[in-house]
Structures are given as C-alpha cells and as structure tokens.
PDB file of C-alpha atoms in Angstrom:
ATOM      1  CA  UNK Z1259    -175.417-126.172 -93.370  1.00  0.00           C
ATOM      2  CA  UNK Z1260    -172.011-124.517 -94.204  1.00  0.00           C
ATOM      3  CA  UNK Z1261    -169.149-126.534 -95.386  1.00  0.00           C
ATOM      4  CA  UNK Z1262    -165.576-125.422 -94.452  1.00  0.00           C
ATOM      5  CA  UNK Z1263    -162.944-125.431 -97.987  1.00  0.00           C
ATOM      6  CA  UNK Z1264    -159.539-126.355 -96.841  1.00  0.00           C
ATOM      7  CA  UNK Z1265    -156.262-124.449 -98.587  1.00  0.00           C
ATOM      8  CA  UNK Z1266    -154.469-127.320-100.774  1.00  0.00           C
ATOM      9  CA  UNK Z1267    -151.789-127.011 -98.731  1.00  0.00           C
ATOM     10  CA  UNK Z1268    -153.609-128.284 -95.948  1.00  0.00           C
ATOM     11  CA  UNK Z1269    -155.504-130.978 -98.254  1.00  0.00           C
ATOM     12  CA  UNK Z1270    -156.972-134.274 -96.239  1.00  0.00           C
ATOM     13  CA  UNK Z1271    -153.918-136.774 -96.885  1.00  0.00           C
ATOM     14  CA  UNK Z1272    -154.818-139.778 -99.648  1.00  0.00           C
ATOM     15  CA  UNK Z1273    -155.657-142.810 -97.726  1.00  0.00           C
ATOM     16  CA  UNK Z1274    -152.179-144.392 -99.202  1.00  0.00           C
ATOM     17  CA  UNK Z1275    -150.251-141.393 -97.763  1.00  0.00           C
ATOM     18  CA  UNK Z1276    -152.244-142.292 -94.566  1.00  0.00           C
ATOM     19  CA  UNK Z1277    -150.892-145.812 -94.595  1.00  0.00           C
ATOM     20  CA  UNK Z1278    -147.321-145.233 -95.530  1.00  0.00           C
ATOM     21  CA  UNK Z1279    -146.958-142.814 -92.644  1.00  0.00           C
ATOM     22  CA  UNK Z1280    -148.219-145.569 -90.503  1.00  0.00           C
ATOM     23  CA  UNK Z1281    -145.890-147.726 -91.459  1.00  0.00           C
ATOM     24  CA  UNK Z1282    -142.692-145.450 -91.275  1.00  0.00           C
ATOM     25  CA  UNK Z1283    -143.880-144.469 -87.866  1.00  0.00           C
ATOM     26  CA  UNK Z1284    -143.375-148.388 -87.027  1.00  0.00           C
ATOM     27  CA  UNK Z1285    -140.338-148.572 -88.962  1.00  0.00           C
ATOM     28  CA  UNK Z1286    -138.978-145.916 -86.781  1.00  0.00           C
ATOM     29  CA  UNK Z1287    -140.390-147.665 -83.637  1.00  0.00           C
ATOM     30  CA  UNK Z1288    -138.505-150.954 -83.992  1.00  0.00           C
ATOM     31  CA  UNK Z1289    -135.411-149.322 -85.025  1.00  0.00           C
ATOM     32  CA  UNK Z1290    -133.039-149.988 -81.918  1.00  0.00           C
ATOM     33  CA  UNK Z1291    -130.830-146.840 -82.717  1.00  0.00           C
ATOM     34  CA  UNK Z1292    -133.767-144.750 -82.359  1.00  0.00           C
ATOM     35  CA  UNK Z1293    -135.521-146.589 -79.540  1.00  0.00           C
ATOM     36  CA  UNK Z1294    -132.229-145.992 -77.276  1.00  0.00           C
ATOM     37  CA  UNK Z1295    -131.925-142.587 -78.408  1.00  0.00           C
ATOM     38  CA  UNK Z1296    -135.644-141.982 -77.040  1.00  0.00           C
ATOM     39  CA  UNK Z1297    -135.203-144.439 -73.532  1.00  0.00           C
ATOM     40  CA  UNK Z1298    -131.883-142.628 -73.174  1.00  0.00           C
ATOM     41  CA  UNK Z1299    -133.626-138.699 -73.552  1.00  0.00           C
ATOM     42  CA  UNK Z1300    -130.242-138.327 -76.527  1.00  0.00           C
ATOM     43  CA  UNK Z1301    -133.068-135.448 -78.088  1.00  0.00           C
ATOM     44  CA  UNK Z1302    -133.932-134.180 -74.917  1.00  0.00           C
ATOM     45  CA  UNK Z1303    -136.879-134.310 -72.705  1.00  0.00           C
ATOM     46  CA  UNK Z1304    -138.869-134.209 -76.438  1.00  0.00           C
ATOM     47  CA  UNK Z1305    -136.844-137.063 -77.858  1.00  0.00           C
ATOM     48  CA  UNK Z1306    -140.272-139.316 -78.564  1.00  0.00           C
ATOM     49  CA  UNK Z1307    -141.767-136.015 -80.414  1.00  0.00           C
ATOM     50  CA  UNK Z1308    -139.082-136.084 -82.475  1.00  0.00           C
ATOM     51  CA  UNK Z1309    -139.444-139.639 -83.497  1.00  0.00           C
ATOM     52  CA  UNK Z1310    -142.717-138.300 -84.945  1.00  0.00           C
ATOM     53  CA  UNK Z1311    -141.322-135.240 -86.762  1.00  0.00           C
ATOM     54  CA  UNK Z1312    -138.695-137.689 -88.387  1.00  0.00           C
ATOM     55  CA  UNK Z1313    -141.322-139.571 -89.896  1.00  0.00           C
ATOM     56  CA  UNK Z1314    -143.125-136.566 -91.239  1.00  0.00           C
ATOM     57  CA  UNK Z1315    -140.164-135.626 -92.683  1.00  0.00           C
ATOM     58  CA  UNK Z1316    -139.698-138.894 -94.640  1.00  0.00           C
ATOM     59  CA  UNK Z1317    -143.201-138.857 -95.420  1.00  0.00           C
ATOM     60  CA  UNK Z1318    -143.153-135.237 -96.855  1.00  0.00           C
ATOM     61  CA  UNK Z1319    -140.294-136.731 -98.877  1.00  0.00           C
ATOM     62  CA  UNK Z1320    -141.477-139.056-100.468  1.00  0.00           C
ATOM     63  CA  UNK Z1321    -144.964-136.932-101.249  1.00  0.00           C
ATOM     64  CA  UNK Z1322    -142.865-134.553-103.117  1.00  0.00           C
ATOM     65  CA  UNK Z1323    -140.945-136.650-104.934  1.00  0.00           C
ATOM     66  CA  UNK Z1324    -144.224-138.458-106.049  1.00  0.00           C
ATOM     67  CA  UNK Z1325    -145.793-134.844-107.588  1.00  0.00           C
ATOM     68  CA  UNK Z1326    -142.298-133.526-108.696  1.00  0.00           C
ATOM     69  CA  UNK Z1327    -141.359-136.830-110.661  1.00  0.00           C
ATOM     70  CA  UNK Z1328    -143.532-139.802-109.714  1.00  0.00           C
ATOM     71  CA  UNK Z1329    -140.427-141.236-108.691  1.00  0.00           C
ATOM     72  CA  UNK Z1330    -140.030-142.267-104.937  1.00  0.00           C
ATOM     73  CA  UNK Z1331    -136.748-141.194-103.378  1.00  0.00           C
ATOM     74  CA  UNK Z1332    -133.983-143.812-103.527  1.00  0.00           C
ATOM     75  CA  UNK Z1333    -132.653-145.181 -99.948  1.00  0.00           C
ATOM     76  CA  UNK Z1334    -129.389-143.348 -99.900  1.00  0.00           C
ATOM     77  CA  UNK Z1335    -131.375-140.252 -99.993  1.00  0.00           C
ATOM     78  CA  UNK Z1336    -133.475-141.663 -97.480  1.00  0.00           C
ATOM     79  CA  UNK Z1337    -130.618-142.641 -95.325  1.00  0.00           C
ATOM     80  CA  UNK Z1338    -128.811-139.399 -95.953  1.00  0.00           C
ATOM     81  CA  UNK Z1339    -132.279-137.690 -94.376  1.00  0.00           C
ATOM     82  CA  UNK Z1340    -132.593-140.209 -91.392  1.00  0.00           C
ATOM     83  CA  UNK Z1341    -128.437-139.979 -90.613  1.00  0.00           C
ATOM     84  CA  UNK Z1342    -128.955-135.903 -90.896  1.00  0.00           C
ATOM     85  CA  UNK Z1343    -131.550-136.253 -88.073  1.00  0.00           C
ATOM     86  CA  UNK Z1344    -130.038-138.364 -86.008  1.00  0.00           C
ATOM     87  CA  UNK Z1345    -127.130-136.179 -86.016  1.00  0.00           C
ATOM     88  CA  UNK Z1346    -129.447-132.979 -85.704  1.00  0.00           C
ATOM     89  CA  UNK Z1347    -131.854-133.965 -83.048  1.00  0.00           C
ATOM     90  CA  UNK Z1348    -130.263-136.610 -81.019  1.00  0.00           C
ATOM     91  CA  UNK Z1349    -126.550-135.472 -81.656  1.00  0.00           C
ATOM     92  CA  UNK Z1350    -125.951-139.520 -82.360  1.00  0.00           C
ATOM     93  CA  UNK Z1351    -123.817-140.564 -85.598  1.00  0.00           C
ATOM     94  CA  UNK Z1352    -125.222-143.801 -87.124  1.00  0.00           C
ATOM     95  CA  UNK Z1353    -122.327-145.687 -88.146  1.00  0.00           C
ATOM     96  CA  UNK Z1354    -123.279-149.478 -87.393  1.00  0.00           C
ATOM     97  CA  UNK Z1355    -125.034-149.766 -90.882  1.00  0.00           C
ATOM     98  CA  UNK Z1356    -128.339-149.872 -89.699  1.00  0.00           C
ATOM     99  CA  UNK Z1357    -129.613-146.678 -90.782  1.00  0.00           C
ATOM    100  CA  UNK Z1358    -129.021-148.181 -94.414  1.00  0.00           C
ATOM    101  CA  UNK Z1359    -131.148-150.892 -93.733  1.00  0.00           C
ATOM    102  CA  UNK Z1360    -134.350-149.014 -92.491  1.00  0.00           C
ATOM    103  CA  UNK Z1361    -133.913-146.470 -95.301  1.00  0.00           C
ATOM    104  CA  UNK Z1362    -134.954-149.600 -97.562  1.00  0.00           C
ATOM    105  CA  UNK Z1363    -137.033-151.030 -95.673  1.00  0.00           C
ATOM    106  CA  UNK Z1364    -138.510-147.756 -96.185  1.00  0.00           C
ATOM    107  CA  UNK Z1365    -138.404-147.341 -99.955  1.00  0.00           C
ATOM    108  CA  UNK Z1366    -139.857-151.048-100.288  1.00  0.00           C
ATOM    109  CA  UNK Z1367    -142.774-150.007 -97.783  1.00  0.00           C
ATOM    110  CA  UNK Z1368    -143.701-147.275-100.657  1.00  0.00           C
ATOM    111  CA  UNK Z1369    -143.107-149.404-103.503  1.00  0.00           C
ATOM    112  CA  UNK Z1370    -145.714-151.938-101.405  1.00  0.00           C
ATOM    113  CA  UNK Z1371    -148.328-149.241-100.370  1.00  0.00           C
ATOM    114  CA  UNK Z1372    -148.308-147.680-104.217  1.00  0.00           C
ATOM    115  CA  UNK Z1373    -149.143-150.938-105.832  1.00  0.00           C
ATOM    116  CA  UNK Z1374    -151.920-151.703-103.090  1.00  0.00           C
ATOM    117  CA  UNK Z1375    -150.341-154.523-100.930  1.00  0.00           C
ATOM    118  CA  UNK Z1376    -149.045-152.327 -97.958  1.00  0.00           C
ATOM    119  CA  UNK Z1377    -152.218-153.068 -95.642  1.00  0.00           C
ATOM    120  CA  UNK Z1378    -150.718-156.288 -95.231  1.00  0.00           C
ATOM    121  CA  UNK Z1379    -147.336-155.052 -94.833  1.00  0.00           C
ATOM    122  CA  UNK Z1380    -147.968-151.959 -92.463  1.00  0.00           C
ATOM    123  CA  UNK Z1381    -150.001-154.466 -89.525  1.00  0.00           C
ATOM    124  CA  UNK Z1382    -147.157-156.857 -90.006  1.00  0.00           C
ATOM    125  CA  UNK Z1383    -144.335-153.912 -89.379  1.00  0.00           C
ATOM    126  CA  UNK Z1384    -147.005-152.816 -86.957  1.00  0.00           C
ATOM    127  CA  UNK Z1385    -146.693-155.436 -85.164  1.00  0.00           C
ATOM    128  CA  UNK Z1386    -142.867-155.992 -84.720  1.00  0.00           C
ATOM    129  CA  UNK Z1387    -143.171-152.346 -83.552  1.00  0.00           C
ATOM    130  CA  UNK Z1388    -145.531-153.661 -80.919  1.00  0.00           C
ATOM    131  CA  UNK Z1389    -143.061-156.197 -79.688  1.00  0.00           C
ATOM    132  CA  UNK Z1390    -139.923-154.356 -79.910  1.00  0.00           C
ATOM    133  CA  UNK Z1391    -141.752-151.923 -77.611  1.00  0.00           C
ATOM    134  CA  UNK Z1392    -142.356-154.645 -75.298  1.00  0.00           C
ATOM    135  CA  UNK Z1393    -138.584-155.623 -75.298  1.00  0.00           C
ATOM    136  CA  UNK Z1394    -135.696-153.419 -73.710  1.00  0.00           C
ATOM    137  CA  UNK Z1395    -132.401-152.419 -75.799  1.00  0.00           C
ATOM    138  CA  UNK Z1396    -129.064-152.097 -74.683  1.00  0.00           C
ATOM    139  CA  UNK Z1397    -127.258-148.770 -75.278  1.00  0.00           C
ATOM    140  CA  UNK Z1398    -123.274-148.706 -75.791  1.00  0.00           C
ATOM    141  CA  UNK Z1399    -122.239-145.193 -76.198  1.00  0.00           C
ATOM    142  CA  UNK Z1400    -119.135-144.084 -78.020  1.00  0.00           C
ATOM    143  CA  UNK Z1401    -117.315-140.921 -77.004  1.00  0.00           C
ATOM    144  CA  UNK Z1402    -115.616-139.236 -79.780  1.00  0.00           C
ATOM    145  CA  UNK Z1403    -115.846-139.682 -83.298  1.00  0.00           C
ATOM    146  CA  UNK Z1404    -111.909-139.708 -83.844  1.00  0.00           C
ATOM    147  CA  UNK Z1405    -109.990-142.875 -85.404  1.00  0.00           C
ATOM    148  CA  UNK Z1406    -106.881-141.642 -84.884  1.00  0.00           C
ATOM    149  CA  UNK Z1407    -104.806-142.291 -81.441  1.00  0.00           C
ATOM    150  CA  UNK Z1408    -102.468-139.676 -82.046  1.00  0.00           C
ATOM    151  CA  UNK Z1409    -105.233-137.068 -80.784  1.00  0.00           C
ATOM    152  CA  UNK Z1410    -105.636-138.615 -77.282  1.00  0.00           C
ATOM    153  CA  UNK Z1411    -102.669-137.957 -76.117  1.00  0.00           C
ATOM    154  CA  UNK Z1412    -100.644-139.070 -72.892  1.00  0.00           C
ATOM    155  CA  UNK Z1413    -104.294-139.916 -71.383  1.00  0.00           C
ATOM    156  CA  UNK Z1414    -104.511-142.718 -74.152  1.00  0.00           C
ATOM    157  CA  UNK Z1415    -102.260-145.551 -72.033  1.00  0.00           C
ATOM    158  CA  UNK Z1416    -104.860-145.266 -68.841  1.00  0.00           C
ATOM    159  CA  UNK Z1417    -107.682-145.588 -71.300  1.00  0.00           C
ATOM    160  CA  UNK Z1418    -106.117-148.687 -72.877  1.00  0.00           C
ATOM    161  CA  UNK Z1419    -105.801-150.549 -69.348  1.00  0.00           C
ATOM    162  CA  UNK Z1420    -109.693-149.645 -68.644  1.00  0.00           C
ATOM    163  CA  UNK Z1421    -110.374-151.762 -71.903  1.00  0.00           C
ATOM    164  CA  UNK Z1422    -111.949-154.905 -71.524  1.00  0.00           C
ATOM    165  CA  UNK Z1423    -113.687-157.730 -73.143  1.00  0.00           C
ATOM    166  CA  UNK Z1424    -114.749-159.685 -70.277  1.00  0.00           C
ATOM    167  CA  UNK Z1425    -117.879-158.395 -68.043  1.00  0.00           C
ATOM    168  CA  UNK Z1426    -117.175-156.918 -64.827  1.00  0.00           C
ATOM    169  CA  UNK Z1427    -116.706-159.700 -61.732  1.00  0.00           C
ATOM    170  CA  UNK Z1428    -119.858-160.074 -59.596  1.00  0.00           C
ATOM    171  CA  UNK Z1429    -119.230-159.383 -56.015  1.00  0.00           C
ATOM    172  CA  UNK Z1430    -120.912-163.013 -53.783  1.00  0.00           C
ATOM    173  CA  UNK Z1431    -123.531-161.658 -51.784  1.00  0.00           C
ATOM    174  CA  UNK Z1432    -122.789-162.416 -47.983  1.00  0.00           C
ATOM    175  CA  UNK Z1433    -124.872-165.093 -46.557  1.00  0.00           C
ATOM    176  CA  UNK Z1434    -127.703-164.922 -44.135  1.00  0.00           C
ATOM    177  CA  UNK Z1435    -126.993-166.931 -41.117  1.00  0.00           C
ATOM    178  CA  UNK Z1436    -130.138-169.324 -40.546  1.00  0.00           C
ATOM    179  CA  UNK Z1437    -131.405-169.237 -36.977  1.00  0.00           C
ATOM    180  CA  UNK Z1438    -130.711-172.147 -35.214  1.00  0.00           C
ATOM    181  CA  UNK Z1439    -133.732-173.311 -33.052  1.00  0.00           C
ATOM    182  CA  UNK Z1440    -133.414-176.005 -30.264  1.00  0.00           C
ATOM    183  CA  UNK Z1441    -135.718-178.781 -29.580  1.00  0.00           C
ATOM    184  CA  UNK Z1442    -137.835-176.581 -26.984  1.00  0.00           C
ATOM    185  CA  UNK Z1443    -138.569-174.515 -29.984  1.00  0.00           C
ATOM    186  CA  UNK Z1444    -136.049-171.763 -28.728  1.00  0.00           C
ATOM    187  CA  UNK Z1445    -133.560-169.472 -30.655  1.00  0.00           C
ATOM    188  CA  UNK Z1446    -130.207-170.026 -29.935  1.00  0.00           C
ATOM    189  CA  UNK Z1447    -128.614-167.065 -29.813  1.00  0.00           C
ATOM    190  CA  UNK Z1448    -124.526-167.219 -30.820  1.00  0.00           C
ATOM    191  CA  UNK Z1449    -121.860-165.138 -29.441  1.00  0.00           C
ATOM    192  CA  UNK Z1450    -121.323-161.729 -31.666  1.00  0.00           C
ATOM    193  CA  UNK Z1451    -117.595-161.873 -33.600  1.00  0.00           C
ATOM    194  CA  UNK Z1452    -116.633-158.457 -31.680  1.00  0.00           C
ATOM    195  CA  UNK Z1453    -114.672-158.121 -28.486  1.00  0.00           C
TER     196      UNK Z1453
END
C-alpha cells in the first residue's frame, strides 16, 4: 500500500476554504455585470473560464491574507481586485457601483464561513445563483470612457439627435386576410389589387 505526500503548496484545501470558494463562485454567478460579460463573449470565447479564475483569485486572496496577518482583506481591496479583472479580462470598466457591493458581500461571506455559519449562507447565495441563471440580463454598452464633449468633435451634433429616451416605434404587422367561404362550403376567391 503506498501513500502519495503532496508538496504544501499543493496541500488539500481546509474544508472552510472549500466553502468560501463555493460561495464566491455564486457571488460571481448572480452578479449581472459579470453574467453579461460571459452571455455577451466580452472575455472571449473563454469568458465563463474566466469567471472561475476570478474567483480563485479572490480566494487566493483572502488565503494569504489569513496566514500573512489573520486579517481578511477589506472590500476596497477586494473591489480594487474584481474592477482590475474586469478591466483585464473582459476589457469592461465597472462604474455603476456594483462591483462595491459584491466585494462586501464578499468580505461578509468570509467573516460568515470563519465563525462557522457560512453553510447556511453559501446554499442560500447558491441558490440566487441558481435563479439568476435561470433569468436573462439586459446588456447596455457604453462606448468610450470620456466625460468630456469637447473630444467628439463635429460628429457630436449627429450623435445628440440619435439620443433617445423613448423605445423605438413598433412597426403593425400587416393583417392576414381571412378566407371568405360561401354557403356551398366554397372559397371565394377576390380580385388581386394589381392591374
């Protein structure tokens, strides 16, 4: 019987560890910014892949801050790490203040699996995961990441008249003329509009 001796840097994760990376990985999956930047293939044809590598990276975070300081990382550096990937792998800037909600809902999620309550926790974020899977997002995308109108230029009038609140007008769909059938049970066939 031989047993096989794993380096410590490839050491079986604590059960904890386990259960926090669950629960980022559903964090991630019910975050709307992320879910549109996967549907919409913003990261390339490996967009969902890096979904996964984002939450290692969290999770790798907040393992070395735990045997550097036993200290978990606080959200802005969290949010600094999720905005830097955004950027990075789906070239998308976060700027609807979202990103600074996940990052705590992220730092609470370790606070809750290090005091041994985040079974609980991770099925119920599980779970919205679940659902917001089973729902489909909306995507507005924002060219440019320029304030200022003085960089547009002359274009800058045309784009102002393309600029609307009000949804586009629905065209009426043309009707179906209903068959008219005489008493014998025939067709009647009508004259064509052409001449």
């Amino acid at each position: 019987m031989s047993s096989s001796v794993q380096p410590a840097s490839q050491a079986t994760p604590s059960p904890p560890l386990i259960l926090f990376a669950r629960g980022v990985i559903a964090l991630l999956t019910s975050w709307p910014v992320l879910r549109i930047a996967i549907d919409q293939a913003w990261g390339g044809p490996e967009s969902l892949e890096k979904r996964t590598f984002l939450a290692s990276e969290i999770v790798d975070a907040f393992e070395e801050a735990q045997k550097r300081s036993k200290t978990a990382p606080d959200f802005d550096d969290v949010e600094v790490l999720i905005l830097q990937a955004m950027a990075e792998e789906f070239n998308c800037e976060i700027d609807d203040g979202s990103s600074e909600g996940l990052a705590r809902d992220i730092v609470s999620l370790w606070k809750e699996v290090r005091e041994g309550r985040g079974v609980e926790e991770v099925e119920r974020i599980e779970g919205l995961a679940r659902q917001a899977g089973a729902s489909e997002v909306q995507a507005t995308r924002q060219e440019g990441g320029s304030d200022s109108e003085d960089e547009e230029g002359e274009d800058s009038e045309s784009d102002d008249e393309m600029e609307t609140d009000e949804p586009p007008a629905l065209i009426p769909q043309k009707s179906t003329r209903v068959p008219e059938v005489d008493e014998d049970g025939f067709t009647v066939v009508g004259r064509s509009g052409r001449r």
